CSV table of C-alpha atoms in Angstrom, one decimal:
chain,number,residue,atom,x,y,z
D,1,MET,CA,0.0,0.0,0.0
D,2,ARG,CA,1.1,3.5,-0.7
D,3,ASN,CA,1.8,6.2,1.8
D,4,ALA,CA,-0.6,8.9,0.5
D,5,PRO,CA,-4.4,8.8,-0.2
D,6,THR,CA,-3.9,9.1,-4.0
D,7,ILE,CA,-6.4,6.4,-5.1
D,8,LEU,CA,-9.8,8.0,-5.9
D,9,HIS,CA,-13.1,6.2,-6.1
D,10,LEU,CA,-16.0,8.0,-7.7
D,11,ASP,CA,-19.6,6.8,-7.4
D,12,MET,CA,-22.4,8.9,-9.0
D,13,ASP,CA,-25.3,9.2,-6.5
D,14,ALA,CA,-28.4,7.1,-7.5
D,15,PHE,CA,-27.2,7.6,-11.0
D,16,TYR,CA,-30.2,6.5,-13.2
D,17,ALA,CA,-32.7,8.1,-10.8
D,18,SER,CA,-30.7,11.3,-10.6
D,19,VAL,CA,-30.5,11.6,-14.4
D,20,GLU,CA,-34.3,11.3,-14.5
D,21,GLN,CA,-34.8,13.9,-11.8
D,22,ALA,CA,-32.4,16.3,-13.6
D,23,SER,CA,-34.3,15.7,-16.9
D,24,LYS,CA,-37.8,16.1,-15.3
D,25,PRO,CA,-38.2,19.1,-13.0
D,26,SER,CA,-41.5,17.7,-11.6
D,27,LEU,CA,-39.6,14.8,-10.1
D,28,ARG,CA,-37.0,16.7,-8.3
D,29,GLY,CA,-37.1,15.9,-4.6
D,30,LYS,CA,-39.6,13.1,-5.2
D,31,ALA,CA,-39.3,9.3,-5.0
D,32,VAL,CA,-38.2,8.0,-8.4
D,33,ILE,CA,-37.7,4.3,-9.2
D,34,VAL,CA,-36.0,3.1,-12.4
D,35,GLY,CA,-36.2,-0.4,-13.7
D,36,GLY,CA,-38.3,-3.0,-15.5
D,37,LEU,CA,-42.0,-2.2,-15.0
D,38,GLY,CA,-43.4,-5.7,-15.8
D,39,PRO,CA,-44.4,-8.3,-13.3
D,40,ARG,CA,-40.9,-9.7,-13.3
D,41,GLY,CA,-39.1,-6.4,-13.4
D,42,VAL,CA,-36.4,-5.4,-10.8
D,43,VAL,CA,-35.3,-2.1,-9.5
D,44,ALA,CA,-32.2,-0.8,-11.3
D,45,THR,CA,-31.9,2.4,-9.2
D,46,ALA,CA,-34.0,4.2,-6.6
D,47,SER,CA,-33.6,7.8,-5.6
D,48,TYR,CA,-32.7,8.7,-2.1
D,49,GLU,CA,-36.3,9.8,-1.5
D,50,ALA,CA,-37.4,6.3,-2.5
D,51,ARG,CA,-34.8,4.6,-0.3
D,52,VAL,CA,-36.5,6.2,2.7
D,53,PHE,CA,-39.4,3.7,2.1
D,54,GLY,CA,-37.0,0.7,2.0
D,55,VAL,CA,-36.7,0.5,-1.8
D,56,HIS,CA,-33.2,-0.6,-3.1
D,57,SER,CA,-31.6,-1.8,-6.3
D,58,ALA,CA,-32.2,-5.5,-7.3
D,59,MET,CA,-35.5,-5.5,-5.4
D,60,PRO,CA,-38.5,-7.0,-7.3
D,61,MET,CA,-40.5,-4.2,-8.8
D,62,GLY,CA,-43.7,-5.6,-7.2
D,63,GLN,CA,-42.2,-5.3,-3.8
D,64,ALA,CA,-41.1,-1.7,-4.5
D,65,ARG,CA,-44.6,-0.7,-5.6
D,66,ARG,CA,-45.9,-2.1,-2.3
D,67,LEU,CA,-43.4,-0.1,-0.3
D,68,ALA,CA,-43.6,3.1,-2.3
D,69,PRO,CA,-47.0,3.1,-4.2
D,70,ASN,CA,-46.8,6.9,-4.9
D,71,ALA,CA,-43.3,6.9,-6.4
D,72,ALA,CA,-42.7,7.6,-10.1
D,73,TYR,CA,-41.8,4.4,-11.9
D,74,LEU,CA,-39.8,4.8,-15.1
D,75,VAL,CA,-38.2,2.6,-17.7
D,76,PRO,CA,-34.4,3.1,-18.1
D,77,ARG,CA,-33.0,5.3,-20.8
D,78,PHE,CA,-29.6,3.7,-21.3
D,79,GLY,CA,-28.7,6.0,-24.2
D,80,ILE,CA,-28.6,9.2,-22.1
D,81,TYR,CA,-27.0,7.3,-19.2
D,82,ARG,CA,-24.1,6.2,-21.4
D,83,ASP,CA,-23.7,9.7,-22.8
D,84,ILE,CA,-23.4,11.2,-19.3
D,85,SER,CA,-21.1,8.4,-18.2
D,86,ASP,CA,-18.8,9.3,-21.1
D,87,GLN,CA,-18.7,12.9,-20.0
D,88,VAL,CA,-17.8,11.9,-16.4
D,89,MET,CA,-15.2,9.3,-17.5
D,90,GLY,CA,-13.7,12.0,-19.7
D,91,LEU,CA,-13.2,14.2,-16.7
D,92,LEU,CA,-11.5,11.3,-14.9
D,93,ARG,CA,-9.1,10.7,-17.7
D,94,GLU,CA,-8.0,14.3,-17.6
D,95,LEU,CA,-6.7,13.5,-14.1
D,96,SER,CA,-4.8,10.3,-14.9
D,97,PRO,CA,-4.1,7.7,-17.6
D,98,LEU,CA,-5.1,5.1,-15.1
D,99,VAL,CA,-8.9,5.1,-14.9
D,100,GLU,CA,-10.6,1.8,-14.1
D,101,PRO,CA,-14.4,2.0,-14.8
D,102,LEU,CA,-16.4,-0.5,-12.9
D,103,SER,CA,-19.8,0.5,-14.4
D,104,LEU,CA,-21.4,3.5,-16.1
D,105,ASP,CA,-21.4,5.4,-12.8
D,106,GLU,CA,-18.4,4.1,-10.9
D,107,ALA,CA,-14.6,4.2,-11.4
D,108,PHE,CA,-11.2,4.1,-9.7
D,109,VAL,CA,-8.5,6.7,-10.6
D,110,ASP,CA,-4.8,6.5,-9.7
D,111,LEU,CA,-4.1,10.2,-9.1
D,112,GLU,CA,-0.4,9.6,-8.5
D,113,ALA,CA,0.0,8.1,-12.0
D,114,GLY,CA,-1.3,11.3,-13.5
D,115,GLU,CA,0.8,13.5,-11.1
D,116,ALA,CA,-2.5,15.1,-10.1
D,117,ALA,CA,-1.9,14.4,-6.4
D,118,TRP,CA,0.9,13.2,-4.2
D,119,ASP,CA,-0.2,13.9,-0.6
D,120,GLU,CA,-3.3,14.4,1.5
D,121,ARG,CA,-3.8,18.1,0.7
D,122,SER,CA,-3.4,17.8,-3.0
D,123,ALA,CA,-5.7,14.7,-3.1
D,124,ARG,CA,-8.4,16.5,-1.2
D,125,LEU,CA,-8.2,19.5,-3.6
D,126,VAL,CA,-8.4,17.2,-6.6
D,127,GLY,CA,-11.5,15.4,-5.2
D,128,ALA,CA,-13.3,18.7,-4.4
D,129,LYS,CA,-12.6,20.1,-7.9
D,130,LEU,CA,-13.7,16.9,-9.6
D,131,ARG,CA,-17.1,17.0,-7.8
D,132,ALA,CA,-17.5,20.6,-8.9
D,133,ASP,CA,-16.5,19.8,-12.5
D,134,ILE,CA,-19.0,17.0,-12.6
D,135,ARG,CA,-21.8,19.2,-11.3
D,136,ALA,CA,-21.0,21.9,-13.9
D,137,ALA,CA,-20.8,19.5,-16.8
D,138,THR,CA,-23.8,17.3,-16.0
D,139,GLY,CA,-25.8,18.9,-13.2
D,140,LEU,CA,-25.4,15.7,-11.2
D,141,ALA,CA,-23.8,14.8,-7.8
D,142,GLY,CA,-21.0,12.3,-7.3
D,143,SER,CA,-19.5,11.0,-4.1
D,144,VAL,CA,-15.7,10.7,-3.8
D,145,GLY,CA,-13.6,8.5,-1.6
D,146,LEU,CA,-9.8,9.0,-1.3
D,147,ALA,CA,-7.4,6.5,0.3
D,148,ALA,CA,-4.2,4.6,-0.1
D,149,SER,CA,-5.8,1.5,-1.6
D,150,LYS,CA,-8.8,0.6,-3.8
D,151,MET,CA,-10.7,-1.2,-1.1
D,152,LEU,CA,-10.4,1.8,1.3
D,153,ALA,CA,-11.2,4.3,-1.4
D,154,LYS,CA,-14.5,2.5,-2.2
D,155,ILE,CA,-15.4,2.3,1.5
D,156,ALA,CA,-14.7,6.0,1.8
D,157,SER,CA,-17.0,6.9,-1.1
D,158,GLU,CA,-19.8,4.8,0.5
D,159,GLU,CA,-19.2,6.8,3.7
D,160,ALA,CA,-19.4,10.0,1.7
D,161,LYS,CA,-22.9,9.4,0.2
D,162,PRO,CA,-24.8,11.3,-0.8
D,163,ASP,CA,-22.9,14.1,-2.5
D,164,GLY,CA,-19.8,14.2,-0.3
D,165,LEU,CA,-16.1,13.6,-0.1
D,166,VAL,CA,-14.3,11.4,2.5
D,167,LEU,CA,-10.6,11.0,2.8
D,168,ILE,CA,-9.0,8.2,4.9
D,169,GLU,CA,-5.6,9.3,6.2
D,170,PRO,CA,-2.9,6.6,5.9
D,171,GLY,CA,-2.2,5.0,9.3
D,172,THR,CA,-5.8,5.3,10.5
D,173,GLU,CA,-7.3,2.5,8.4
D,174,ARG,CA,-7.4,-0.2,11.1
D,175,ALA,CA,-9.1,2.2,13.6
D,176,LEU,CA,-11.7,3.0,10.9
D,177,LEU,CA,-12.4,-0.5,9.7
D,178,GLY,CA,-12.4,-2.3,13.1
D,179,PRO,CA,-16.0,-1.5,14.2
D,180,MET,CA,-17.5,-1.9,10.8
D,181,SER,CA,-19.6,-4.9,9.7
D,182,VAL,CA,-17.9,-7.7,7.9
D,183,ARG,CA,-20.2,-7.0,5.0
D,184,ILE,CA,-18.2,-3.8,4.2
D,185,LEU,CA,-15.3,-5.9,2.9
D,186,PRO,CA,-15.2,-6.8,-0.8
D,187,GLY,CA,-16.3,-10.4,-1.4
D,188,VAL,CA,-18.4,-10.7,1.7
D,189,GLY,CA,-21.9,-11.2,0.5
D,190,PRO,CA,-25.0,-12.5,2.4
D,191,ALA,CA,-23.9,-16.1,2.4
D,192,THR,CA,-20.3,-15.4,3.6
D,193,GLY,CA,-21.6,-12.9,6.1
D,194,ASP,CA,-24.0,-15.5,7.6
D,195,HIS,CA,-21.3,-18.1,7.7
D,196,LEU,CA,-19.0,-15.7,9.6
D,197,ARG,CA,-21.9,-14.6,11.9
D,198,ARG,CA,-22.6,-18.3,12.9
D,199,ALA,CA,-18.9,-18.5,13.8
D,200,GLY,CA,-19.3,-15.5,16.1
D,201,ILE,CA,-17.6,-13.0,13.8
D,202,HIS,CA,-19.5,-9.8,13.2
D,203,THR,CA,-17.0,-7.0,12.7
D,204,VAL,CA,-13.8,-6.4,10.7
D,205,GLU,CA,-11.8,-6.3,13.9
D,206,GLU,CA,-13.1,-9.8,14.9
D,207,ILE,CA,-11.9,-11.1,11.5
D,208,ALA,CA,-8.5,-9.8,12.3
D,209,GLU,CA,-8.5,-11.3,15.7
D,210,ALA,CA,-9.7,-14.7,14.5
D,211,GLY,CA,-6.5,-15.1,12.6
D,212,GLU,CA,-5.7,-16.4,9.1
D,213,ASP,CA,-5.7,-20.1,10.0
D,214,GLU,CA,-9.3,-19.9,11.4
D,215,LEU,CA,-10.5,-18.0,8.4
D,216,VAL,CA,-8.9,-20.5,6.0
D,217,ARG,CA,-10.7,-23.3,8.0
D,218,LEU,CA,-14.0,-21.5,7.7
D,219,LEU,CA,-13.8,-20.2,4.1
D,220,GLY,CA,-11.1,-22.0,2.3
D,221,LYS,CA,-7.5,-21.1,1.5
D,222,ALA,CA,-8.0,-18.4,-1.1
D,223,HIS,CA,-11.0,-16.6,0.4
D,224,GLY,CA,-9.7,-16.9,4.0
D,225,HIS,CA,-6.3,-15.5,3.1
D,226,ALA,CA,-7.7,-12.6,1.1
D,227,LEU,CA,-10.3,-11.7,3.8
D,228,HIS,CA,-7.7,-11.7,6.6
D,229,ALA,CA,-5.4,-9.4,4.6
D,230,MET,CA,-8.3,-7.0,3.9
D,231,ALA,CA,-9.3,-6.9,7.6
D,232,LEU,CA,-5.7,-5.7,8.3
D,233,ALA,CA,-6.2,-3.0,5.6
D,234,HIS,CA,-3.8,-4.7,3.2
D,235,ASP,CA,-4.8,-4.2,-0.4
D,236,ASP,CA,-2.1,-3.9,-3.1
D,237,ARG,CA,-4.4,-4.2,-6.1
D,238,PRO,CA,-3.4,-1.6,-8.8
D,239,VAL,CA,-5.8,0.6,-10.7
D,240,VAL,CA,-6.1,-1.1,-14.2
D,241,ALA,CA,-6.8,1.2,-17.0
D,242,GLU,CA,-8.3,-1.4,-19.4
D,243,ARG,CA,-10.4,-4.4,-18.4
D,244,GLU,CA,-10.3,-6.9,-21.2
D,245,ALA,CA,-13.8,-8.0,-22.1
D,246,LYS,CA,-14.3,-11.8,-21.8
D,247,SER,CA,-17.6,-11.9,-23.5
D,248,VAL,CA,-20.4,-9.9,-25.1
D,249,SER,CA,-24.0,-10.9,-24.4
D,250,VAL,CA,-27.6,-9.7,-24.3
D,251,GLU,CA,-30.6,-11.2,-22.6
D,252,ASP,CA,-34.3,-10.5,-22.1
D,253,THR,CA,-36.7,-11.5,-19.3
D,254,TYR,CA,-40.3,-11.9,-20.4
D,255,ASP,CA,-43.4,-10.8,-18.4
D,256,VAL,CA,-45.2,-13.9,-19.4
D,257,ASP,CA,-43.6,-17.3,-20.1
D,258,ILE,CA,-43.2,-18.0,-23.8
D,259,HIS,CA,-44.6,-21.5,-24.8
D,260,ASP,CA,-44.7,-21.1,-28.6
D,261,ARG,CA,-41.5,-22.8,-30.0
D,262,VAL,CA,-41.7,-20.6,-33.1
D,263,ARG,CA,-41.8,-17.4,-30.9
D,264,VAL,CA,-38.8,-18.7,-28.9
D,265,GLY,CA,-36.8,-19.2,-32.1
D,266,MET,CA,-37.7,-15.7,-33.3
D,267,GLU,CA,-36.6,-14.2,-29.9
D,268,VAL,CA,-33.3,-16.1,-30.1
D,269,GLN,CA,-32.7,-14.7,-33.6
D,270,ARG,CA,-33.5,-11.2,-32.5
D,271,LEU,CA,-31.1,-11.5,-29.5
D,272,ALA,CA,-28.4,-12.9,-31.8
D,273,ASP,CA,-28.7,-9.8,-34.0
D,274,ARG,CA,-28.5,-7.5,-31.0
D,275,CYS,CA,-25.5,-9.3,-29.7
D,276,VAL,CA,-23.7,-8.9,-33.0
D,277,ARG,CA,-24.4,-5.2,-33.1
D,278,ARG,CA,-22.9,-4.8,-29.7
D,279,LEU,CA,-19.9,-7.0,-30.7
D,280,ARG,CA,-19.3,-4.9,-33.8
D,281,GLY,CA,-19.7,-1.7,-31.9
D,282,ALA,CA,-16.8,-2.8,-29.7
D,283,GLY,CA,-14.7,-3.7,-32.8
D,284,LEU,CA,-14.6,-7.4,-31.7
D,285,SER,CA,-15.4,-10.8,-32.9
D,286,GLY,CA,-15.6,-14.2,-31.1
D,287,ARG,CA,-15.3,-17.9,-31.6
D,288,THR,CA,-17.8,-19.3,-29.0
D,289,ILE,CA,-21.6,-18.8,-29.3
D,290,VAL,CA,-23.5,-19.2,-26.0
D,291,LEU,CA,-27.2,-19.6,-25.5
D,292,LYS,CA,-28.9,-19.1,-22.1
D,293,VAL,CA,-32.4,-20.3,-21.4
D,294,ARG,CA,-34.2,-19.9,-18.1
D,295,ARG,CA,-37.3,-22.1,-18.0
D,296,TYR,CA,-40.6,-21.7,-16.2
D,297,ASP,CA,-39.3,-23.5,-13.1
D,298,PHE,CA,-36.3,-21.1,-12.8
D,299,SER,CA,-33.9,-23.8,-14.0
D,300,THR,CA,-31.2,-22.2,-16.2
D,301,LEU,CA,-29.5,-24.0,-19.0
D,302,THR,CA,-26.5,-22.8,-21.1
D,303,ARG,CA,-25.3,-24.3,-24.3
D,304,SER,CA,-22.3,-23.3,-26.3
D,305,GLU,CA,-20.7,-24.0,-29.7
D,306,THR,CA,-17.1,-23.1,-30.7
D,307,LEU,CA,-16.5,-22.1,-34.3
D,308,ARG,CA,-13.3,-22.7,-36.3
D,309,GLY,CA,-12.4,-19.0,-36.1
D,310,PRO,CA,-13.7,-15.7,-34.7
D,311,THR,CA,-16.7,-14.1,-36.4
D,312,ASP,CA,-18.9,-11.1,-36.2
D,313,ASP,CA,-21.2,-12.3,-39.0
D,314,PRO,CA,-24.9,-12.1,-37.9
D,315,ALA,CA,-25.9,-15.0,-40.1
D,316,VAL,CA,-23.2,-17.2,-38.5
D,317,VAL,CA,-24.3,-16.3,-34.9
D,318,ARG,CA,-28.0,-16.7,-35.7
D,319,GLU,CA,-27.4,-20.2,-37.2
D,320,ALA,CA,-25.2,-21.3,-34.2
D,321,ALA,CA,-27.8,-20.0,-31.7
D,322,ALA,CA,-30.6,-21.8,-33.6
D,323,ARG,CA,-28.6,-25.1,-33.5
D,324,LEU,CA,-28.1,-24.6,-29.7
D,325,LEU,CA,-31.8,-24.0,-29.2
D,326,ASP,CA,-32.6,-27.3,-30.9
D,327,SER,CA,-30.9,-29.1,-28.0
D,328,VAL,CA,-33.1,-27.4,-25.3
D,329,ASP,CA,-36.5,-28.5,-24.2
D,330,THR,CA,-38.7,-25.4,-23.9
D,331,THR,CA,-42.1,-27.3,-23.6
D,332,GLY,CA,-43.0,-25.9,-20.2
D,333,GLY,CA,-42.3,-22.3,-21.1
D,334,VAL,CA,-39.4,-19.9,-21.1
D,335,ARG,CA,-39.0,-16.8,-18.9
D,336,LEU,CA,-35.5,-15.6,-20.0
D,337,LEU,CA,-33.4,-16.0,-23.1
D,338,GLY,CA,-29.9,-14.8,-23.8
D,339,VAL,CA,-27.3,-15.0,-26.5
D,340,GLY,CA,-23.6,-14.3,-26.0
D,341,VAL,CA,-20.3,-14.5,-27.8
D,342,SER,CA,-17.0,-15.3,-26.0
D,343,GLY,CA,-13.4,-16.2,-27.0
D,344,LEU,CA,-13.1,-12.6,-28.2
D,345,ALA,CA,-10.6,-11.2,-30.7
D,346,ASP,CA,-10.1,-7.9,-32.4
D,347,TYR,CA,-10.1,-9.4,-35.9
D,348,THR,CA,-12.5,-11.7,-37.9
D,349,GLN,CA,-11.5,-14.9,-39.6
D,350,GLU,CA,-14.3,-15.2,-42.1
D,351,ASP,CA,-16.2,-18.4,-42.1
D,352,LEU,CA,-16.5,-18.6,-45.9
D,353,PHE,CA,-18.9,-21.6,-45.9
D,354,ALA,CA,-21.3,-20.0,-43.5
D,355,GLN,CA,-21.0,-16.6,-45.3
D,356,ALA,CA,-21.8,-18.3,-48.6
D,357,ALA,CA,-24.8,-20.0,-47.0
D,358,GLY,CA,-26.0,-16.8,-45.6
D,359,GLU,CA,-25.8,-15.1,-49.0
D,360,ARG,CA,-27.6,-18.0,-50.6
D,361,GLU,CA,-30.3,-17.7,-47.9
D,362,GLN,CA,-30.6,-14.0,-48.6
D,363,HIS,CA,-30.9,-14.5,-52.4
D,364,ALA,CA,-33.5,-17.2,-51.8
D,365,ARG,CA,-35.5,-14.8,-49.6
D,366,GLU,CA,-35.2,-12.1,-52.3
D,367,GLY,CA,-36.3,-14.5,-55.0
D,368,GLU,CA,-39.2,-15.7,-52.9
D,369,GLY,CA,-40.3,-12.1,-52.4
D,370,GLU,CA,-40.1,-11.5,-56.2
D,371,ARG,CA,-42.2,-14.6,-56.9
D,372,GLU,CA,-44.8,-13.5,-54.3
D,373,GLY,CA,-44.8,-10.0,-55.7
D,374,GLU,CA,-46.0,-11.4,-59.1
D,375,HIS,CA,-49.4,-12.2,-57.4
D,376,GLU,CA,-49.6,-9.2,-55.0
D,377,GLU,CA,-52.7,-7.1,-55.0
D,378,PRO,CA,-52.3,-3.4,-56.0
D,379,ALA,CA,-51.1,-1.3,-53.1
D,380,GLU,CA,-54.3,0.8,-53.1
D,381,GLU,CA,-56.5,-2.3,-52.8
D,382,ARG,CA,-54.7,-3.8,-49.8
D,383,GLU,CA,-56.2,-3.2,-46.4
D,384,VAL,CA,-53.8,-1.3,-44.1
D,385,VAL,CA,-54.0,-2.4,-40.5
D,386,PRO,CA,-52.7,0.3,-38.1
D,387,VAL,CA,-50.2,-0.8,-35.5
D,388,GLU,CA,-50.8,0.8,-32.1
D,389,ARG,CA,-47.7,2.7,-31.0
D,390,ARG,CA,-46.2,1.8,-27.7
D,391,TRP,CA,-45.3,4.7,-25.3
D,392,VAL,CA,-42.7,3.8,-22.6
D,393,ALA,CA,-43.0,5.4,-19.2
D,394,GLY,CA,-40.2,8.0,-18.7
D,395,HIS,CA,-39.1,8.2,-22.3
D,396,ASP,CA,-38.9,11.4,-24.3
D,397,VAL,CA,-41.6,12.6,-26.8
D,398,ARG,CA,-42.3,15.7,-28.8
D,399,HIS,CA,-45.7,17.1,-29.7
D,400,ALA,CA,-46.2,19.3,-32.7
D,401,GLU,CA,-48.1,21.9,-30.6
D,402,TYR,CA,-46.8,21.5,-27.1
D,403,GLY,CA,-43.1,20.7,-27.6
D,404,HIS,CA,-40.8,18.4,-25.6
D,405,GLY,CA,-42.1,16.2,-22.8
D,406,TRP,CA,-42.0,12.7,-21.3
D,407,VAL,CA,-44.4,9.8,-21.0
D,408,GLN,CA,-46.0,9.5,-17.6
D,409,GLY,CA,-48.1,6.5,-18.5
D,410,SER,CA,-50.2,4.8,-21.2
D,411,GLY,CA,-53.1,2.4,-21.5
D,412,LEU,CA,-56.6,1.9,-22.8
D,413,GLY,CA,-55.7,3.7,-26.0
D,414,ARG,CA,-54.4,6.9,-24.2
D,415,VAL,CA,-51.0,8.2,-23.4
D,416,THR,CA,-50.3,10.9,-20.7
D,417,VAL,CA,-47.4,13.3,-21.3
D,418,ARG,CA,-45.9,15.9,-19.0
D,419,PHE,CA,-44.4,18.8,-21.0
D,420,GLU,CA,-41.2,20.1,-19.4
D,421,THR,CA,-37.4,20.3,-20.1
D,422,PRO,CA,-34.4,20.1,-17.8
D,423,GLY,CA,-34.2,23.9,-17.6
D,424,SER,CA,-37.9,24.6,-17.3
D,425,GLU,CA,-40.4,24.8,-14.4
D,426,PRO,CA,-42.4,21.7,-13.6
D,427,GLY,CA,-44.7,21.3,-16.7
D,428,ARG,CA,-48.3,20.6,-17.4
D,429,VAL,CA,-49.8,17.2,-18.0
D,430,ARG,CA,-51.9,16.4,-21.1
D,431,THR,CA,-53.5,13.2,-22.4
D,432,PHE,CA,-53.7,12.1,-26.0
D,433,ARG,CA,-54.8,9.1,-28.1
D,434,VAL,CA,-51.9,6.7,-28.6
D,435,ASP,CA,-52.2,7.3,-32.4
D,436,ASP,CA,-52.2,11.2,-32.1
D,437,PRO,CA,-50.4,12.3,-35.3
D,438,GLY,CA,-48.8,15.2,-33.5
D,439,LEU,CA,-47.0,13.0,-31.0
D,440,GLU,CA,-43.7,11.3,-31.8
D,441,ALA,CA,-40.7,9.8,-30.0
D,442,ALA,CA,-37.8,12.2,-29.3
D,443,ASP,CA,-34.2,12.1,-28.3
D,444,PRO,CA,-33.3,13.2,-24.7
D,445,LEU,CA,-32.3,16.8,-24.1
D,446,PRO,CA,-29.0,17.7,-22.6
D,447,LEU,CA,-29.2,18.1,-18.8
D,448,VAL,CA,-27.0,21.2,-18.9
D,449,GLU,CA,-27.3,23.8,-21.6
D,450,ALA,CA,-24.1,24.9,-23.3
D,451,GLY,CA,-22.5,27.7,-21.4
D,452,SER,CA,-24.6,27.3,-18.3
D,453,GLY,CA,-23.5,26.0,-14.9
D,454,GLY,CA,-26.3,23.5,-14.6
D,455,PRO,CA,-30.0,23.0,-15.3
D,456,GLY,CA,-32.7,25.4,-14.2
D,457,THR,CA,-32.2,24.4,-10.6
D,458,VAL,CA,-29.3,22.6,-8.9
D,459,VAL,CA,-30.1,18.9,-9.1
D,460,GLY,CA,-28.9,16.3,-6.6
D,461,SER,CA,-30.5,13.7,-4.4
D,462,GLY,CA,-33.0,16.1,-3.0
D,463,ARG,CA,-31.2,16.1,0.4
D,464,SER,CA,-29.0,18.7,1.8
D,465,GLY,CA,-26.4,19.2,4.4
D,466,SER,CA,-23.1,17.4,5.4
D,467,SER,CA,-22.6,13.8,4.5
D,468,GLY,CA,-21.6,12.8,8.0
D,469,GLY,CA,-19.1,15.3,9.3
D,470,SER,CA,-15.7,14.2,10.6
D,471,GLY,CA,-15.5,10.6,11.7
D,472,ALA,CA,-13.1,8.6,13.8
D,473,GLY,CA,-9.7,7.5,12.5
D,474,GLY,CA,-8.8,10.5,10.5
D,475,VAL,CA,-11.9,10.6,8.2
D,476,VAL,CA,-12.5,14.0,6.7
D,477,SER,CA,-15.9,14.8,5.1
D,478,ALA,CA,-16.9,17.7,2.9
D,479,GLY,CA,-20.5,18.9,2.9
D,480,ALA,CA,-23.1,18.7,0.1
D,481,ASP,CA,-25.3,21.1,-1.8
D,482,GLY,CA,-29.1,20.9,-1.6
D,483,GLY,CA,-31.3,19.9,-4.4
D,484,GLY,CA,-34.2,21.8,-6.1
D,485,VAL,CA,-37.7,20.5,-5.5
D,486,GLY,CA,-40.6,20.8,-7.9
D,487,GLU,CA,-44.1,21.3,-6.8
D,488,ALA,CA,-46.1,19.1,-9.2
D,489,PRO,CA,-46.9,15.5,-8.0
D,490,ALA,CA,-45.1,12.6,-9.7
D,491,VAL,CA,-47.4,10.2,-11.6
D,492,SER,CA,-46.5,6.5,-11.9
D,493,GLY,CA,-46.1,5.1,-15.3
């Protein structure tokens, strides 16, 4: 471990929910829950106002609705989340070449590698400036932890939430960690925590006192050794700038089990195409195609096939996924499907036979279409069946007369829209027919207008004040700014 707190951990506060509050003035200071809204949906993020009711990430959405029935329930908008994440990661890379993203809203930074900080004072200044820069660029709040190791920096950022900064001075780590629950340590989940509790070990200090031999006996050699070292505040893991992707995959969970074998096959083909788009977007190809099927009884099956060489050809991936599906019994129904590609490479060794087969299939489809076209009715004589448009709760729309807004909810042939923008006052609500010709889907608006210091009001968690003050063991905390609160009530989607 180093002698200065020059490893920084940034965690954006309630990221998805905070983006939604920043986008939608009427939701600022209100309970906002983002996730899948179907019967089998789960919470992706809950705002701090929603957490007061006991709602947390990974909770089933049905349970969240029981705990917070009056919250706003929104479907994620991953496009805008990725755009804002790119902005934040860009600010981090200005500090150091060693930035290790853990997710869209979380990353480690080695400040020493970028010569941005070398002691406690310079590290604290960098952390404070970073939080201000993020606020100016995105209008959002992030919590910063600074310490001499990755483990401690992450613990510090947890202590800093929401919207704060905590620095752990080298030499004070044991005193800080000692009284904390064993669950604070990386790798200690519910199962390991229960195992330690049954052995009479509840705190980090009790892990250290138990000794390495006892932990190895309880948890095995690798886990026991690592856990004892962490309890002593020993963590030499470096910040790694690039994490090599091991696989690319996509999956969908269905609100109602799929029993129709043809529908299952179509879903697998659609997932294969999505997976290839993601693969090509990353400039990769892969040799092993993986199919994941979770059946009606929650049993999960995976099947894989390894090709002769890496590919990013959608036809090849579709064919392989279809072959894998042939070996899976889906009679009782399917609740989840996934397609992935592993054995990644940054080049493609073309499968000429599969490629040729794909071309033949395409030509055959075109020929069949031409033959069918010979007997088609004239266009003006064909009956046109309108398809009802689907409006997703929380997503952006634009109306020809009323301008930009977002969907509060839809059903029974109607869609309710609140018309407001990130820099406006809470907007008015109007209801339209789902096929209203003046209403169309729209791209999200920037949270911060060019040249401004933030949206119309300062957006944060809706809470204000210090994030805990000074703690024991040399912990220093910086305070937080308050969040603006809109007056209009939030409506569930």
